[in-house]
Amino acid sequence: MTRRPVVVTGVGLVSSLGESLGEHVAALMGGEPPRIDAERFAPYPVHPAPPITWDPQIPKKSDQRQMEPWQRLGCYAAGLALDSAGLKDDVALKARMQLIVASGGGERDWAVDGQILTGLRDAADPGAYLNERLMGDLRPTLFLAQLSNLLAGNVSIVHGVTGASRTFMGEEACGTDALRIAEARVAAAQADIMMVGGSFNAERPDSLLVFEMGGYLWSHPYVPVLERPAQGGGFILGSAAAFLVIESEDHAATRGARTLARLHPVGSARTRREPGDVERSIERLWREAAPAPDATILSAATGVAGPTQEETVTLTRLGPGRPYHALGDLVGHTLEASAPVAAAVGAGLILAGHASDVVAPIVGHRRGEGLVRLSAMS
Amino acid sequence: MAADTDAQGRPLVAVTGLGLVTSLGCGQDETWAALTAGRSGVRAITRFPTEGLRTRIAGTVDFIDLDALSAPLLSERLAELAGREAVAQSGLGRPGDFPGALFMAVPPVEMEWDQRRELAQASAATGEVTYVDLLRAAATGAFRPWHDLFTFGTVADRIADRFGTLGSPISLSTACSSGATAIQLGVEAIRRRETDAALCIGTDGSVNPESLVRFSLLSALSTQNDPPEGASKPFSRNRDGFVMGEGAGALVLESAASARARGARILGYVLGCGEKGDGFHRTRSSPDGAPIIAAIRMALDDADLGPDDIDYVNAHGTGTPENDKMESLGLTSVLGERMKSVPISSNKSMVGHTLTAAGAVEAVASLKTIAEGRIPPTINYAVPDPAIPLDVVPGAARDAQIRFVLSNSFGFGGQNSCLVFGAEPKTAT
């Protein structure tokens, strides 16, 4: 089946570094130190979200209030992407624009959780006590801020993007697969234009808790991602959101859109993560993507011992001498948002003329290997 | 014999395997027998204390033996049972070696209160418990398996591992339309010729105190606890909300060409999918029903059918005042006057709302309806709603020759997905 060329025409990116593509590219090229908050969740550092004035992208306070931070961040980045694509006011096009969002969810009310746990300790009838407190203390609207698909729902409400809407869950891999399926749908003419992205809020003790149970969190002062495996390994979570508007090259040309980069077919794989599996996956995905000899490598490596080393060794072997950046040193580990963030930064590098070809390997901390490739238009 | 491609030249998508688990039983035959007998699987919740709750009933699946009960473990087990039945029926691949992709609608998982309590206890905190205490307990490494248990991708990853599906498994959520979305994604992948086969599963085993309370606080649940089997009353004037249910539905989808080439028995076809987002409100539909109408029309167009071709509607039919009114409005707008005589029924009147699984569970029921020539009823229809003048097949199953079924799924967040199933594509009949 003939594949239509797919191009990126809009990017929205928010992280600890700010909310412009330029700031991210400058930080990457200038090797600036990351912005880290080491105090708030000590001993676990995080890359915090920047201060944001929400109103320009989420005008209604009632909408802002109805979202938890991960949704707000994502909704904001989606607005930036629409602006960047010149589509903010194109009501008709947004109404048929399809959406794939990579997302976690389940943000909790930590204070309520703590109070209930405290009370449960001495409750004569724990079951009845739990019911009473949940009925009395949970905010009814919190549920809607917890549902994974409600980031997409908020993008529909706030921005009027109301074509087909799908939410993929599942840590790093779901971001890769969101890009993969979005690209494939446009390439196969199942859609002309799509918005795809993800969002992650690192500043959540309930989220830190899940990863700390698995032993994946870095609990020392910042050390660059690729140096961490030798010191026990681990990731520093980062708050970030990225959305991309992608469309067929013809569709972009017809509407006179500015094209930022080409998006190539996205590769993803699942293995059992036996030793050597990451290496084999990355090698296969690399060969399928066939990056240019001067391609810049933009790795979303987590810093977790094992997969990070396998990835690094493999990439160094496959693409020796290429510019090599670890996204984690820039924005932290952004879980579901990793692949969209990588694609956004990659598009930024290409737009700024720092690269003509970018490959972004996305190796999940527990599962899933992927490779996203973008290249310059010419 | 039907062609291998549809009117638009895309690969026709055949269904060659079905699997079903609900509160009515394990396997498509048990559930189908109960559904057509008009039996309810809704009962008083015994899994946890229900004191102080407004709703104390659900269509729980209580016949599964698990060492420890949690939503992800039960969801995984339900998916495995349904998946195994579907794959066995299809005869595709070998055990542990399914030659196609996996698309799974899974409930968004979260750590539950049992685990939070255990962490709090392990932290030995004596004052106010905070997440600092829980994190301290987590750092001991004693709770490692819970990382996997409570990450979003694990259920699908384990199913992918067990069934040996190809590529990266998709875990998806579109709230209460998730099961339909899983099928859509499978259809789209086959139409792109990316894969010849897909295993599409919707699963949900998340009846626990907090899930129940969340829906309860949104006033979404029926509070008519007694008798439990009478609570789910879709399309009735006295309907007062849905009843949570558990279950899983699984479908093996294959390109018609590859199904025929291996001599597989084709159970029916997924002929069309339609989907339209709604930006009106987080939980309510646009008052004019435009997105629902658009989704139904798109599904019919995609199936190359007209409104007059639909013989039966498998309703979303949750039994909430809002849903049933809007669904009726949407259907009547597209099918016109004829909608008054097109049979429509809600499986949820018997199995409750299986949430993430519902679209897949109801897809299986839709295909059984075609295959068996029998329409399961809407039970508990004692007080008709004059505002919804539809033939809801009240009380008892009805025999009918059904060629084309429309199955609706709607969800919070403005999700509207409609699927059309057929015995054969229209061009071949």
CSV table of N, CA, C and O in Angstrom, one decimal, chain B residues 3-96:
chain,number,residue,atom,x,y,z
B,3,ALA,N,-16.6,-10.8,-1.4
B,3,ALA,CA,-15.3,-10.4,-1.8
B,3,ALA,C,-14.4,-10.2,-0.6
B,3,ALA,O,-14.8,-10.3,0.5
B,4,ASP,N,-13.1,-10.0,-0.9
B,4,ASP,CA,-12.2,-9.9,0.2
B,4,ASP,C,-12.0,-8.4,0.6
B,4,ASP,O,-11.4,-8.1,1.6
B,5,THR,N,-12.5,-7.5,-0.2
B,5,THR,CA,-12.4,-6.1,0.1
B,5,THR,C,-13.8,-5.5,0.1
B,5,THR,O,-14.8,-6.0,-0.4
B,6,ASP,N,-13.9,-4.3,0.8
B,6,ASP,CA,-15.2,-3.7,0.9
B,6,ASP,C,-15.4,-2.7,-0.3
B,6,ASP,O,-14.6,-2.7,-1.2
B,7,ALA,N,-16.5,-2.0,-0.2
B,7,ALA,CA,-16.9,-1.1,-1.3
B,7,ALA,C,-15.8,0.0,-1.6
B,7,ALA,O,-15.7,0.5,-2.6
B,8,GLN,N,-15.0,0.3,-0.5
B,8,GLN,CA,-14.0,1.3,-0.7
B,8,GLN,C,-12.6,0.6,-1.0
B,8,GLN,O,-11.6,1.3,-0.9
B,9,GLY,N,-12.6,-0.7,-1.3
B,9,GLY,CA,-11.4,-1.3,-1.7
B,9,GLY,C,-10.5,-1.7,-0.5
B,9,GLY,O,-9.3,-2.1,-0.7
B,10,ARG,N,-11.0,-1.6,0.7
B,10,ARG,CA,-10.2,-1.9,1.9
B,10,ARG,C,-10.4,-3.4,2.2
B,10,ARG,O,-11.5,-3.9,1.9
B,11,PRO,N,-9.5,-4.0,2.9
B,11,PRO,CA,-9.7,-5.4,3.3
B,11,PRO,C,-10.9,-5.5,4.2
B,11,PRO,O,-11.1,-4.7,5.1
B,12,LEU,N,-11.8,-6.4,3.9
B,12,LEU,CA,-12.9,-6.7,4.7
B,12,LEU,C,-12.4,-7.3,6.1
B,12,LEU,O,-11.5,-8.1,6.0
B,13,VAL,N,-13.1,-6.9,7.1
B,13,VAL,CA,-12.6,-7.4,8.4
B,13,VAL,C,-13.6,-8.4,9.0
B,13,VAL,O,-14.8,-8.1,9.3
B,14,ALA,N,-13.1,-9.7,9.1
B,14,ALA,CA,-14.0,-10.8,9.5
B,14,ALA,C,-13.7,-11.0,11.0
B,14,ALA,O,-12.7,-10.7,11.5
B,15,VAL,N,-14.8,-11.6,11.7
B,15,VAL,CA,-14.6,-12.0,13.0
B,15,VAL,C,-14.6,-13.5,13.0
B,15,VAL,O,-15.5,-14.2,12.5
B,16,THR,N,-13.5,-14.1,13.6
B,16,THR,CA,-13.4,-15.5,13.6
B,16,THR,C,-13.4,-16.2,15.0
B,16,THR,O,-13.4,-17.4,15.1
B,17,GLY,N,-13.4,-15.3,16.0
B,17,GLY,CA,-13.4,-15.9,17.3
B,17,GLY,C,-14.0,-14.9,18.3
B,17,GLY,O,-13.8,-13.7,18.2
B,18,LEU,N,-14.8,-15.4,19.3
B,18,LEU,CA,-15.5,-14.6,20.3
B,18,LEU,C,-15.2,-15.2,21.7
B,18,LEU,O,-15.1,-16.4,21.8
B,19,GLY,N,-15.0,-14.3,22.6
B,19,GLY,CA,-14.9,-14.8,24.0
B,19,GLY,C,-15.6,-13.8,24.9
B,19,GLY,O,-15.7,-12.6,24.7
B,20,LEU,N,-16.2,-14.4,26.0
B,20,LEU,CA,-17.1,-13.5,26.8
B,20,LEU,C,-17.1,-14.0,28.3
B,20,LEU,O,-17.2,-15.2,28.5
B,21,VAL,N,-16.9,-13.1,29.2
B,21,VAL,CA,-17.0,-13.4,30.6
B,21,VAL,C,-17.8,-12.3,31.2
B,21,VAL,O,-17.5,-11.1,31.0
B,22,THR,N,-18.9,-12.6,31.9
B,22,THR,CA,-19.7,-11.6,32.6
B,22,THR,C,-20.1,-12.1,33.9
B,22,THR,O,-19.9,-13.3,34.3
B,23,SER,N,-20.9,-11.3,34.7
B,23,SER,CA,-21.4,-11.8,35.9
B,23,SER,C,-22.4,-13.0,35.7
B,23,SER,O,-22.8,-13.7,36.6
B,24,LEU,N,-22.8,-13.1,34.4
B,24,LEU,CA,-23.8,-14.2,34.1
B,24,LEU,C,-23.1,-15.5,33.8
B,24,LEU,O,-23.7,-16.6,33.7
B,25,GLY,N,-21.8,-15.5,33.7
B,25,GLY,CA,-21.1,-16.8,33.5
B,25,GLY,C,-19.8,-16.6,32.7
B,25,GLY,O,-19.5,-15.6,32.2
B,26,CYS,N,-19.1,-17.7,32.6
B,26,CYS,CA,-17.8,-17.8,32.0
B,26,CYS,C,-18.0,-18.5,30.6
B,26,CYS,O,-18.5,-19.6,30.5
B,27,GLY,N,-17.7,-17.7,29.6
B,27,GLY,CA,-17.8,-18.3,28.2
B,27,GLY,C,-19.1,-17.7,27.5
B,27,GLY,O,-20.0,-17.4,28.2
B,28,GLN,N,-19.0,-17.6,26.2
B,28,GLN,CA,-20.1,-17.0,25.5
B,28,GLN,C,-21.4,-17.8,25.6
B,28,GLN,O,-22.5,-17.2,25.6
B,29,ASP,N,-21.3,-19.1,25.7
B,29,ASP,CA,-22.6,-19.9,25.8
B,29,ASP,C,-23.3,-19.6,27.1
B,29,ASP,O,-24.5,-19.4,27.1
B,30,GLU,N,-22.6,-19.6,28.2
B,30,GLU,CA,-23.3,-19.3,29.5
B,30,GLU,C,-23.9,-18.0,29.5
B,30,GLU,O,-25.1,-17.8,29.9
B,31,THR,N,-23.1,-17.0,29.1
B,31,THR,CA,-23.7,-15.6,29.2
B,31,THR,C,-24.8,-15.5,28.2
B,31,THR,O,-25.9,-14.9,28.5
B,32,TRP,N,-24.7,-16.1,27.0
B,32,TRP,CA,-25.7,-15.9,26.0
B,32,TRP,C,-27.0,-16.6,26.5
B,32,TRP,O,-28.1,-16.0,26.3
B,33,ALA,N,-26.9,-17.7,27.1
B,33,ALA,CA,-28.1,-18.4,27.6
B,33,ALA,C,-28.8,-17.6,28.6
B,33,ALA,O,-30.1,-17.4,28.6
B,34,ALA,N,-28.1,-17.0,29.5
B,34,ALA,CA,-28.7,-16.1,30.5
B,34,ALA,C,-29.2,-14.8,29.9
B,34,ALA,O,-30.3,-14.4,30.3
B,35,LEU,N,-28.5,-14.2,29.0
B,35,LEU,CA,-29.0,-13.0,28.3
B,35,LEU,C,-30.3,-13.2,27.6
B,35,LEU,O,-31.2,-12.4,27.7
B,36,THR,N,-30.4,-14.3,26.9
B,36,THR,CA,-31.6,-14.6,26.2
B,36,THR,C,-32.8,-15.1,27.1
B,36,THR,O,-33.9,-15.1,26.7
B,37,ALA,N,-32.4,-15.5,28.3
B,37,ALA,CA,-33.4,-15.9,29.2
B,37,ALA,C,-33.9,-14.7,30.1
B,37,ALA,O,-34.8,-14.9,30.9
B,38,GLY,N,-33.3,-13.6,29.8
B,38,GLY,CA,-33.6,-12.4,30.6
B,38,GLY,C,-33.2,-12.4,32.0
B,38,GLY,O,-33.9,-11.9,32.9
B,39,ARG,N,-32.1,-13.1,32.3
B,39,ARG,CA,-31.6,-13.2,33.7
B,39,ARG,C,-30.6,-12.1,34.0
B,39,ARG,O,-29.8,-11.7,33.2
B,40,SER,N,-30.7,-11.6,35.2
B,40,SER,CA,-29.8,-10.6,35.7
B,40,SER,C,-28.6,-11.1,36.4
B,40,SER,O,-28.7,-12.1,37.2
B,41,GLY,N,-27.4,-10.5,36.2
B,41,GLY,CA,-26.2,-10.9,37.0
B,41,GLY,C,-25.9,-9.9,38.1
B,41,GLY,O,-24.9,-10.0,38.7
B,42,VAL,N,-26.9,-9.0,38.3
B,42,VAL,CA,-26.6,-7.9,39.3
B,42,VAL,C,-27.0,-8.5,40.7
B,42,VAL,O,-28.1,-9.1,40.8
B,43,ARG,N,-26.2,-8.3,41.6
B,43,ARG,CA,-26.4,-8.8,43.0
B,43,ARG,C,-25.8,-7.9,44.0
B,43,ARG,O,-25.1,-6.9,43.7
B,44,ALA,N,-26.2,-8.2,45.3
B,44,ALA,CA,-25.6,-7.4,46.4
B,44,ALA,C,-24.1,-7.6,46.4
B,44,ALA,O,-23.6,-8.8,46.2
B,45,ILE,N,-23.3,-6.6,46.6
B,45,ILE,CA,-21.9,-6.7,46.7
B,45,ILE,C,-21.5,-7.4,48.0
B,45,ILE,O,-21.9,-7.0,49.1
B,46,THR,N,-20.7,-8.4,47.9
B,46,THR,CA,-20.2,-9.1,49.1
B,46,THR,C,-18.7,-9.0,49.2
B,46,THR,O,-18.1,-9.4,50.2
B,47,ARG,N,-18.0,-8.4,48.2
B,47,ARG,CA,-16.6,-8.4,48.1
B,47,ARG,C,-16.0,-7.5,49.1
B,47,ARG,O,-14.9,-7.7,49.6
B,48,PHE,N,-16.7,-6.4,49.5
B,48,PHE,CA,-16.2,-5.5,50.5
B,48,PHE,C,-17.5,-5.0,51.3
B,48,PHE,O,-18.6,-5.1,50.8
B,49,PRO,N,-17.3,-4.4,52.5
B,49,PRO,CA,-18.4,-3.9,53.2
B,49,PRO,C,-19.0,-2.8,52.5
B,49,PRO,O,-18.3,-1.9,51.9
B,50,THR,N,-20.4,-2.7,52.5
B,50,THR,CA,-21.0,-1.7,51.8
B,50,THR,C,-21.8,-0.7,52.7
B,50,THR,O,-22.5,0.1,52.2
B,51,GLU,N,-21.6,-0.9,54.0
B,51,GLU,CA,-22.2,0.0,54.9
B,51,GLU,C,-21.9,1.5,54.6
B,51,GLU,O,-20.8,1.9,54.3
B,52,GLY,N,-22.9,2.3,54.6
B,52,GLY,CA,-22.8,3.7,54.4
B,52,GLY,C,-22.7,4.1,53.0
B,52,GLY,O,-22.6,5.3,52.6
B,53,LEU,N,-22.8,3.2,52.0
B,53,LEU,CA,-22.8,3.5,50.6
B,53,LEU,C,-24.2,3.6,50.1
B,53,LEU,O,-25.1,2.9,50.5
B,54,ARG,N,-24.4,4.5,49.2
B,54,ARG,CA,-25.8,4.7,48.6
B,54,ARG,C,-26.1,3.6,47.7
B,54,ARG,O,-27.2,3.2,47.5
B,55,THR,N,-25.1,3.1,47.0
B,55,THR,CA,-25.3,1.9,46.1
B,55,THR,C,-24.5,0.7,46.6
B,55,THR,O,-23.3,0.8,46.9
B,56,ARG,N,-25.2,-0.4,46.7
B,56,ARG,CA,-24.6,-1.6,47.4
B,56,ARG,C,-24.7,-2.8,46.5
B,56,ARG,O,-24.7,-3.9,47.0
B,57,ILE,N,-24.9,-2.6,45.2
B,57,ILE,CA,-25.1,-3.7,44.2
B,57,ILE,C,-24.2,-3.5,43.0
B,57,ILE,O,-23.8,-2.4,42.7
B,58,ALA,N,-23.9,-4.6,42.4
B,58,ALA,CA,-23.1,-4.6,41.1
B,58,ALA,C,-23.2,-5.9,40.4
B,58,ALA,O,-23.6,-6.9,41.0
B,59,GLY,N,-22.8,-5.9,39.2
B,59,GLY,CA,-22.7,-7.1,38.4
B,59,GLY,C,-21.3,-7.7,38.5
B,59,GLY,O,-20.6,-7.7,37.5
B,60,THR,N,-20.9,-8.0,39.7
B,60,THR,CA,-19.5,-8.5,39.9
B,60,THR,C,-19.3,-9.9,39.4
B,60,THR,O,-20.3,-10.7,39.4
B,61,VAL,N,-18.1,-10.2,39.0
B,61,VAL,CA,-17.7,-11.5,38.6
B,61,VAL,C,-17.1,-12.2,39.9
B,61,VAL,O,-16.0,-11.8,40.3
B,62,ASP,N,-17.9,-13.1,40.5
B,62,ASP,CA,-17.4,-13.6,41.8
B,62,ASP,C,-16.9,-15.1,41.7
B,62,ASP,O,-16.6,-15.6,42.7
B,63,PHE,N,-16.9,-15.6,40.5
B,63,PHE,CA,-16.5,-17.0,40.4
B,63,PHE,C,-15.1,-17.2,40.0
B,63,PHE,O,-14.7,-18.3,39.7
B,64,ILE,N,-14.3,-16.2,40.1
B,64,ILE,CA,-12.9,-16.3,39.7
B,64,ILE,C,-12.1,-16.4,41.0
B,64,ILE,O,-12.2,-15.6,41.9
B,65,ASP,N,-11.2,-17.4,41.1
B,65,ASP,CA,-10.4,-17.6,42.3
B,65,ASP,C,-9.0,-16.9,42.1
B,65,ASP,O,-8.3,-17.2,41.3
B,66,LEU,N,-8.8,-15.9,42.9
B,66,LEU,CA,-7.6,-15.1,42.9
B,66,LEU,C,-7.0,-15.1,44.3
B,66,LEU,O,-7.7,-15.0,45.3
B,67,ASP,N,-5.7,-15.2,44.4
B,67,ASP,CA,-5.0,-15.1,45.7
B,67,ASP,C,-5.3,-13.8,46.4
B,67,ASP,O,-5.6,-13.7,47.6
B,68,ALA,N,-5.1,-12.7,45.6
B,68,ALA,CA,-5.4,-11.4,46.1
B,68,ALA,C,-6.2,-10.7,45.1
B,68,ALA,O,-5.9,-10.7,43.9
B,69,LEU,N,-7.3,-10.0,45.6
B,69,LEU,CA,-8.2,-9.4,44.6
B,69,LEU,C,-7.8,-7.9,44.4
B,69,LEU,O,-7.6,-7.1,45.4
B,70,SER,N,-7.5,-7.5,43.2
B,70,SER,CA,-7.3,-6.1,42.9
B,70,SER,C,-7.8,-5.9,41.4
B,70,SER,O,-7.9,-6.9,40.7
B,71,ALA,N,-8.1,-4.7,41.1
B,71,ALA,CA,-8.7,-4.4,39.8
B,71,ALA,C,-7.8,-4.9,38.6
B,71,ALA,O,-8.2,-5.6,37.7
B,72,PRO,N,-6.5,-4.6,38.7
B,72,PRO,CA,-5.6,-5.1,37.6
B,72,PRO,C,-5.6,-6.6,37.5
B,72,PRO,O,-5.6,-7.2,36.4
B,73,LEU,N,-5.5,-7.3,38.7
B,73,LEU,CA,-5.4,-8.8,38.6
B,73,LEU,C,-6.7,-9.4,38.1
B,73,LEU,O,-6.7,-10.3,37.3
B,74,LEU,N,-7.9,-8.9,38.6
B,74,LEU,CA,-9.1,-9.4,38.1
B,74,LEU,C,-9.3,-9.1,36.6
B,74,LEU,O,-9.7,-9.9,35.8
B,75,SER,N,-9.0,-7.9,36.2
B,75,SER,CA,-9.1,-7.5,34.8
B,75,SER,C,-8.2,-8.4,33.9
B,75,SER,O,-8.6,-8.8,32.8
B,76,GLU,N,-7.0,-8.6,34.4
B,76,GLU,CA,-6.1,-9.5,33.6
B,76,GLU,C,-6.7,-10.9,33.4
B,76,GLU,O,-6.7,-11.5,32.4
B,77,ARG,N,-7.2,-11.4,34.5
B,77,ARG,CA,-7.8,-12.8,34.5
B,77,ARG,C,-9.0,-12.9,33.6
B,77,ARG,O,-9.2,-13.8,32.8
B,78,LEU,N,-9.9,-11.9,33.7
B,78,LEU,CA,-11.1,-11.9,32.8
B,78,LEU,C,-10.7,-11.8,31.4
B,78,LEU,O,-11.2,-12.5,30.5
B,79,ALA,N,-9.7,-10.9,31.1
B,79,ALA,CA,-9.2,-10.8,29.7
B,79,ALA,C,-8.6,-12.1,29.2
B,79,ALA,O,-8.8,-12.5,28.1
B,80,GLU,N,-7.9,-12.8,30.1
B,80,GLU,CA,-7.2,-14.0,29.7
B,80,GLU,C,-8.3,-15.1,29.3
B,80,GLU,O,-8.2,-15.8,28.3
B,81,LEU,N,-9.3,-15.2,30.2
B,81,LEU,CA,-10.4,-16.1,29.9
B,81,LEU,C,-11.1,-15.8,28.6
B,81,LEU,O,-11.4,-16.7,27.8
B,82,ALA,N,-11.5,-14.6,28.4
B,82,ALA,CA,-12.2,-14.2,27.2
B,82,ALA,C,-11.3,-14.4,26.0
B,82,ALA,O,-11.7,-14.9,24.9
B,83,GLY,N,-10.1,-14.0,26.1
B,83,GLY,CA,-9.1,-14.1,25.0
B,83,GLY,C,-8.9,-15.5,24.6
B,83,GLY,O,-8.8,-15.8,23.4
B,84,ARG,N,-8.7,-16.3,25.6
B,84,ARG,CA,-8.5,-17.8,25.3
B,84,ARG,C,-9.7,-18.4,24.6
B,84,ARG,O,-9.5,-19.1,23.6
B,85,GLU,N,-10.9,-18.0,25.0
B,85,GLU,CA,-12.0,-18.6,24.3
B,85,GLU,C,-12.1,-18.1,22.8
B,85,GLU,O,-12.3,-18.9,21.9
B,86,ALA,N,-11.8,-16.8,22.7
B,86,ALA,CA,-11.8,-16.3,21.3
B,86,ALA,C,-10.8,-16.9,20.4
B,86,ALA,O,-11.1,-17.2,19.2
B,87,VAL,N,-9.6,-17.0,20.9
B,87,VAL,CA,-8.5,-17.5,20.1
B,87,VAL,C,-8.7,-19.0,19.8
B,87,VAL,O,-8.5,-19.4,18.7
B,88,ALA,N,-9.2,-19.7,20.8
B,88,ALA,CA,-9.5,-21.1,20.5
B,88,ALA,C,-10.6,-21.3,19.4
B,88,ALA,O,-10.4,-22.1,18.5
B,89,GLN,N,-11.6,-20.5,19.5
B,89,GLN,CA,-12.7,-20.6,18.5
B,89,GLN,C,-12.2,-20.2,17.1
B,89,GLN,O,-12.6,-20.9,16.1
B,90,SER,N,-11.3,-19.3,17.1
B,90,SER,CA,-10.7,-18.9,15.7
B,90,SER,C,-9.8,-19.9,15.1
B,90,SER,O,-9.7,-20.0,13.9
B,91,GLY,N,-9.2,-20.7,16.0
B,91,GLY,CA,-8.2,-21.7,15.5
B,91,GLY,C,-7.0,-21.0,14.9
B,91,GLY,O,-6.2,-21.7,14.2
B,92,LEU,N,-6.8,-19.7,15.2
B,92,LEU,CA,-5.7,-19.0,14.6
B,92,LEU,C,-4.4,-19.2,15.4
B,92,LEU,O,-4.5,-19.0,16.6
B,93,GLY,N,-3.3,-19.4,14.7
B,93,GLY,CA,-2.0,-19.5,15.4
B,93,GLY,C,-2.0,-20.8,16.3
B,93,GLY,O,-2.8,-21.7,16.2
B,94,ARG,N,-1.0,-20.8,17.2
B,94,ARG,CA,-0.9,-21.9,18.2
B,94,ARG,C,-1.0,-21.2,19.6
B,94,ARG,O,-0.7,-20.0,19.7
B,95,PRO,N,-1.2,-22.0,20.6
B,95,PRO,CA,-1.3,-21.5,22.0
B,95,PRO,C,0.1,-20.7,22.3
B,95,PRO,O,1.1,-21.3,22.0
B,96,GLY,N,-0.1,-19.5,22.7
B,96,GLY,CA,1.1,-18.7,23.0
B,96,GLY,C,1.8,-18.1,21.8
B,96,GLY,O,2.9,-17.6,21.8
